[in-house]
Short mmCIF file of C-alpha atoms in Angstrom, two decimals:
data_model
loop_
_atom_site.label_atom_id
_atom_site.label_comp_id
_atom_site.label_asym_id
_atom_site.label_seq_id
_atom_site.Cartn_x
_atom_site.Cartn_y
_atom_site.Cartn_z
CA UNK A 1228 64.56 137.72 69.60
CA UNK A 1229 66.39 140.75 67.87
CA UNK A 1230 64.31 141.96 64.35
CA UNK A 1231 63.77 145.02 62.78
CA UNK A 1232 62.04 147.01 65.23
CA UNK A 1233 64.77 146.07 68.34
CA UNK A 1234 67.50 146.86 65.78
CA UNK A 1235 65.74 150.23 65.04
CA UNK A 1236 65.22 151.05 68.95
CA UNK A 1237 68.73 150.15 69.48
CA UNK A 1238 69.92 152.32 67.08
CA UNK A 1239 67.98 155.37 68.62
CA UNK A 1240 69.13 154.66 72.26
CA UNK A 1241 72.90 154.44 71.04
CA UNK A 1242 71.86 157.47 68.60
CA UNK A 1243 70.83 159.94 71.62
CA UNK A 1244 73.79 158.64 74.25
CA UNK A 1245 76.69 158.64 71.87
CA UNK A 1246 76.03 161.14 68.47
CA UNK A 1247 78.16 164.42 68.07
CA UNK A 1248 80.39 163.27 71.35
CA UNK A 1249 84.25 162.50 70.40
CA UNK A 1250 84.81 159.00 71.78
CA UNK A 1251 87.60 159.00 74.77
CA UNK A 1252 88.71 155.15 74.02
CA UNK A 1253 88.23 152.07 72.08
CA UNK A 1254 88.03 148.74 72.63
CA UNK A 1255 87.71 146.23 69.63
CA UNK A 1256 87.50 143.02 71.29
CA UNK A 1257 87.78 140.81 67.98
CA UNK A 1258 90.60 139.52 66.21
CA UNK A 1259 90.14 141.00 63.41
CA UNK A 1260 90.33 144.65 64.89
CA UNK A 1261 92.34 144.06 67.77
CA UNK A 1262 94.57 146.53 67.01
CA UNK A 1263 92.05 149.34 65.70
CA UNK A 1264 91.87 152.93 67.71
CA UNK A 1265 89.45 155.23 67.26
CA UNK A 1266 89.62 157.26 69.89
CA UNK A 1267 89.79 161.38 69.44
CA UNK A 1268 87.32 160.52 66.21
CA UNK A 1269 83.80 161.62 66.86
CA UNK A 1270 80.90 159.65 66.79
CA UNK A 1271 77.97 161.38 63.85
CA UNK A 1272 75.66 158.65 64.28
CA UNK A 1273 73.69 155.06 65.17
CA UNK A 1274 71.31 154.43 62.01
CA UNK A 1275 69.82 150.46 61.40
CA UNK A 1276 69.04 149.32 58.23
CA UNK A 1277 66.90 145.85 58.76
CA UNK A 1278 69.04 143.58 61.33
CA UNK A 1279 71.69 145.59 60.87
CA UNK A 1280 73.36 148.65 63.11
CA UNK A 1281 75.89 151.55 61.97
CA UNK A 1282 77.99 153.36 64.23
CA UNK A 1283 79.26 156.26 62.19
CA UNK A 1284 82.65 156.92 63.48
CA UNK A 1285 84.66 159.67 61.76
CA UNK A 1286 85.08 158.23 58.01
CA UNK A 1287 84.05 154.77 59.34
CA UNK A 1288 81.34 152.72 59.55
CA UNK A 1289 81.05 150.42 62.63
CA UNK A 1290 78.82 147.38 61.45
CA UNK A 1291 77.18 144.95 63.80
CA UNK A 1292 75.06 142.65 63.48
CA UNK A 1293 72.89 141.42 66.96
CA UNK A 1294 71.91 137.47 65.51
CA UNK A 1295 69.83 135.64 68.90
CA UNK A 1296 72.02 137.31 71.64
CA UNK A 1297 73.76 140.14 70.99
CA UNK A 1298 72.61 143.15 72.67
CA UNK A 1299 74.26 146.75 72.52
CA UNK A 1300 74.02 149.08 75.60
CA UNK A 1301 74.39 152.23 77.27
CA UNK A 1302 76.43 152.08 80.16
CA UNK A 1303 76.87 155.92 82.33
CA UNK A 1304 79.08 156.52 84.98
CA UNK A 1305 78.99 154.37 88.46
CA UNK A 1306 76.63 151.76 86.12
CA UNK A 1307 77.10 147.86 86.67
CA UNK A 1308 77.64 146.18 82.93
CA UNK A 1309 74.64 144.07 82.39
CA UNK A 1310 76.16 141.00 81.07
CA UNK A 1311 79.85 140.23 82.20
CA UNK A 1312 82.62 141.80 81.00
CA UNK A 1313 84.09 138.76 78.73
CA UNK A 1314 81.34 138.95 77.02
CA UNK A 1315 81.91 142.81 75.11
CA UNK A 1316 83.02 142.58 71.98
CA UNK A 1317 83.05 146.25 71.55
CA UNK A 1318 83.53 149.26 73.93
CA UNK A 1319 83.18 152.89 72.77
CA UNK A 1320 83.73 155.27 75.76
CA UNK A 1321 82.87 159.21 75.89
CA UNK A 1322 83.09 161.20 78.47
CA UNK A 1323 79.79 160.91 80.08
CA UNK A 1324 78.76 157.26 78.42
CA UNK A 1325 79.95 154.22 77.30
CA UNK A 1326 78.41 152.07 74.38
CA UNK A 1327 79.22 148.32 75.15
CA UNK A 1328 78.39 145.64 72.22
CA UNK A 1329 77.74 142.48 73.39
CA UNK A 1330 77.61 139.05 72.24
CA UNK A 1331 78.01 140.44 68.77
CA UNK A 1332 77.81 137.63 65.69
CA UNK A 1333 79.42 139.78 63.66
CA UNK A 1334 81.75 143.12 63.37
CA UNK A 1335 83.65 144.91 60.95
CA UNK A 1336 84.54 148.88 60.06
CA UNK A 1337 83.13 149.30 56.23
CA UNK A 1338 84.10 152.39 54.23
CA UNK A 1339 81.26 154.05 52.96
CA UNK A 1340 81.21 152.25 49.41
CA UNK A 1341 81.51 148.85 51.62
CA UNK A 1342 78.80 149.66 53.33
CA UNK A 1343 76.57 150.85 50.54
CA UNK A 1344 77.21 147.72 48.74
CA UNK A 1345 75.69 145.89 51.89
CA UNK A 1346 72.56 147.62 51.83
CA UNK A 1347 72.37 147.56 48.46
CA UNK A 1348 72.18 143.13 48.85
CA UNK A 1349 69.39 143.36 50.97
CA UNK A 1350 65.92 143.86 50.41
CA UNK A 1351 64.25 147.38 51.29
CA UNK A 1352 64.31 148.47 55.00
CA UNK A 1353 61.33 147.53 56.45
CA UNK A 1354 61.55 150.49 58.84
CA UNK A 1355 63.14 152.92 56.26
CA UNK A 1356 61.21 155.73 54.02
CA UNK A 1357 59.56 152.43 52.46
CA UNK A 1358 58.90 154.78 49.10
CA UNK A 1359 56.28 153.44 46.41
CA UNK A 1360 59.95 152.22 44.95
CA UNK A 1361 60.82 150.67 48.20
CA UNK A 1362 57.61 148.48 47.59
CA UNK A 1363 58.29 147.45 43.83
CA UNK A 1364 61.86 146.11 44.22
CA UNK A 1365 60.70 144.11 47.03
CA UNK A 1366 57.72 142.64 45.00
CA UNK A 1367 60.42 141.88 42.33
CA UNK A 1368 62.10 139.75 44.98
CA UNK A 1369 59.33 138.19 45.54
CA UNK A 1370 58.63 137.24 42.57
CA UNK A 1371 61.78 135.84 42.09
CA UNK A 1372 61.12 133.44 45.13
CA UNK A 1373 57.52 132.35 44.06
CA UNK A 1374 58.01 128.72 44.29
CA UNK A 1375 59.52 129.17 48.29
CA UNK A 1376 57.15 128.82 50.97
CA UNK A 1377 55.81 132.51 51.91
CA UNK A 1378 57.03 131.98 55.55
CA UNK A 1379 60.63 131.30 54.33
CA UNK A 1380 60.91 134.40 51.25
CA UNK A 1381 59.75 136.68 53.73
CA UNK A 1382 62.82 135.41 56.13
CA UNK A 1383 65.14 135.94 53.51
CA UNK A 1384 66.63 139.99 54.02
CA UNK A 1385 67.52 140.27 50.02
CA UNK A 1386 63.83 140.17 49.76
CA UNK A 1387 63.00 142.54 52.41
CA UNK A 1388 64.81 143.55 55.33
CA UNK A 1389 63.62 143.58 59.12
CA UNK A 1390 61.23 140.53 59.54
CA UNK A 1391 62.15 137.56 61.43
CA UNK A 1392 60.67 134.71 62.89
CA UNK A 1393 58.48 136.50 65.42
CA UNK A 1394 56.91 138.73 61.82
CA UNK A 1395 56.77 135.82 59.61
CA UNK A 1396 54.75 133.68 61.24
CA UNK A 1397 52.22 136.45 62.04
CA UNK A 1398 51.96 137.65 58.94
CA UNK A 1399 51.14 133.86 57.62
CA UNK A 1400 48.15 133.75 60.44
CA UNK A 1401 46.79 137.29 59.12
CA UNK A 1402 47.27 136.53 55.71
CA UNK A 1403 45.09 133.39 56.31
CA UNK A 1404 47.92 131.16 54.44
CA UNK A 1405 49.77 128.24 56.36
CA UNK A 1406 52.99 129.17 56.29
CA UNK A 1407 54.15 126.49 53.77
CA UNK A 1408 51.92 128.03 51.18
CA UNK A 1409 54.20 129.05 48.07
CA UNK A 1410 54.76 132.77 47.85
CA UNK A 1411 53.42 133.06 44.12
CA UNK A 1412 50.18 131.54 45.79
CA UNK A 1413 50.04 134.67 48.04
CA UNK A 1414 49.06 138.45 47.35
CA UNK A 1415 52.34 139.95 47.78
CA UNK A 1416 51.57 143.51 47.95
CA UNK A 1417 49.14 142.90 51.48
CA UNK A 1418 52.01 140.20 52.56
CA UNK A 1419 54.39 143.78 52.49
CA UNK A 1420 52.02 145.97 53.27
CA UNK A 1421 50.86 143.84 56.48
CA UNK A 1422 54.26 143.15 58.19
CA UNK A 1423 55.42 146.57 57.43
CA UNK A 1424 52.54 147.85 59.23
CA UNK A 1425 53.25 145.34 61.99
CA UNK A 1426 57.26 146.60 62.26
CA UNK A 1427 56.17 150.00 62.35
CA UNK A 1428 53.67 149.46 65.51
CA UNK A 1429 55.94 148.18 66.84
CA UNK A 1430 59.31 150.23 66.85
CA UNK A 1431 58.67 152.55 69.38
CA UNK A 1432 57.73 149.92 72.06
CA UNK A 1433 59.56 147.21 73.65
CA UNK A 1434 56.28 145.36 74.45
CA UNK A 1435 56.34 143.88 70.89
CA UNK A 1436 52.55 143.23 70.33
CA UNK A 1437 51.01 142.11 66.83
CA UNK A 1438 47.21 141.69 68.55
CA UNK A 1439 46.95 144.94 69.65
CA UNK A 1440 46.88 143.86 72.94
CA UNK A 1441 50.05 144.64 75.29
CA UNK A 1442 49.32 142.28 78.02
CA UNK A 1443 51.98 139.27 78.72
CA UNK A 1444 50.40 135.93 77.17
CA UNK A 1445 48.25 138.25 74.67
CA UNK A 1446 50.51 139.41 72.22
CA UNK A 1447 50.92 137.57 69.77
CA UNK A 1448 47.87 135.27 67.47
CA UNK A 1449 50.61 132.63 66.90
CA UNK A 1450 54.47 133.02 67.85
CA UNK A 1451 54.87 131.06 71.01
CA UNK A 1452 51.97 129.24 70.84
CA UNK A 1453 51.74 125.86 69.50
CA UNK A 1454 49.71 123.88 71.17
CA UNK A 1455 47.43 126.26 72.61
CA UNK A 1456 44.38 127.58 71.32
CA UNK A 1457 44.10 129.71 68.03
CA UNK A 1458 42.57 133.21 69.26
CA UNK A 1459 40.00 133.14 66.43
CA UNK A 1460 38.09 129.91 66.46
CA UNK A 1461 39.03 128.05 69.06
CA UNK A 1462 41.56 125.29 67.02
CA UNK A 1463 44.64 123.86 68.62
CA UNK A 1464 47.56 125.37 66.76
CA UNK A 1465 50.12 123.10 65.02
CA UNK A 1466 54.02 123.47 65.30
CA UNK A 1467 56.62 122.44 63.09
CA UNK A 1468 60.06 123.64 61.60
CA UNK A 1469 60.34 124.97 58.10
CA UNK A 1470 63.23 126.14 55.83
CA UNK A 1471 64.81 126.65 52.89
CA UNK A 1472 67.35 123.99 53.56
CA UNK A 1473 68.54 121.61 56.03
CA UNK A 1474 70.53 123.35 59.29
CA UNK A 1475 68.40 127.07 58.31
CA UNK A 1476 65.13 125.57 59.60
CA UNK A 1477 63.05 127.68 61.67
CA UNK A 1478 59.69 126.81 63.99
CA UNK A 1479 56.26 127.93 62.31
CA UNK A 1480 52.90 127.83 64.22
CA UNK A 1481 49.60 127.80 62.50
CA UNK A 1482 46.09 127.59 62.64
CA UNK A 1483 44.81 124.88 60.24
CA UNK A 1484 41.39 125.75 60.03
CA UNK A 1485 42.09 129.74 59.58
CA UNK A 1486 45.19 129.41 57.69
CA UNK A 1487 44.12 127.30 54.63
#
């Protein structure tokens, strides 16, 4: 499941294939920018902000978005594409590399004020400077949110960007909170402070791992695992689904003896 931390890795793979090469061909393979070429413009660079990926692409800025299956790739010469070919939504070919987009939920080229003013609606990057400031506007957002369950504000990219489903219910089972606990209820400042630390573990890895432990079946205290024994004491963990509103629910797993 894409979050922060795949976004982030993605961004450096595509970062150190394609940046400072001047891309051969284009292929746009959505309506909307059928008809775009960018080829002879050169490539500066892949940067994520939360779920989100830039290609910066002479004065443009390529933005994608990944959702559940979108994937974007490095493909070099003689390579087989992993996924089939129907399924690219974007192809940007250099000499030596290709960078194939697939399964893509969403794509547009943003100026750089269009861009900007996308940042600027979500929360701070979980996997950016994250600055004392950083920290205070997404306590604010918080705030704002205090009567929403903690599992479901920290969902919510205005408040902060990067954490998904995989963070959120993590950070409910270290928090000691079940996840339908309101987020005034909750110390916001460790909430932050937790699943940043958590993203940041983890960006470097593809193992994802919130236990410390890297081993399949060990990773994680509670993702994954309903029905199974909690880790700590020993208590079958309950599943359910939880959202802000009907059609955006998503599936929690807690403990309910260590998450009160």
């Amino acid at each position: 499941m894409p979050e922060g931390d795949n976004v982030f890795r993605t961004a450096k793979r595509q970062h150190a294939a394609l940046a400072g090469k001047v891309l051969d061909a284009t292929d746009f393979r959505v309506p909307t920018l059928a008809t775009v070429d960018l080829s002879g413009q050169r490539l500066h660079a892949v940067t994520s902000y939360g779920k989100h990926l830039f290609h910066r692409i002479g004065d443009w800025n390529l933005h994608s978005h990944l959702r559940m299956e979108g994937a974007w790739v490095e493909v070099w010469p003689g390579e087989r594409w992993p996924r089939q070919v129907y399924r690219a939504r974007v192809v940007l070919r250099a000499a030596s590399v290709a960078g194939v987009g697939f399964d893509l939920a969403e794509v547009a080229l943003m100026t750089d004020a269009e861009a900007a003013a996308l940042r600027d609606r979500l929360g701070p990057d979980l996997l950016g400077e994250w600055t004392d400031a950083d920290v205070e506007l997404a306590l604010q957002r918080l705030e704002a949110h205090s009567d929403t369950p903690i599992f479901t504000a920290m969902l919510d990219q205005t408040v902060v960007a990067g954490a998904g489903n995989v963070y959120a219910n993590e950070l409910c089972f270290l928090l000691g909170v079940a996840p339908a606990r309101p987020a005034g209820e909750v110390d916001g400042r460790r909430a932050l402070d937790l699943v940043h630390r958590m993203l940041v573990a983890n960006r470097d890895r593809d193992a994802r791992s919130t236990t410390g432990d890297l081993r399949r079946g060990k990773r994680t205290w509670v993702y994954g695992r309903a029905g199974q024994a909690c880790r700590r004491c020993g208590t079958l963990l309950q599943g359910a689904s939880l959202g802000a509103r009907a059609g955006e629910e998503r599936s929690v797993t807690w403990c309910p003896h260590c998450q009160r």
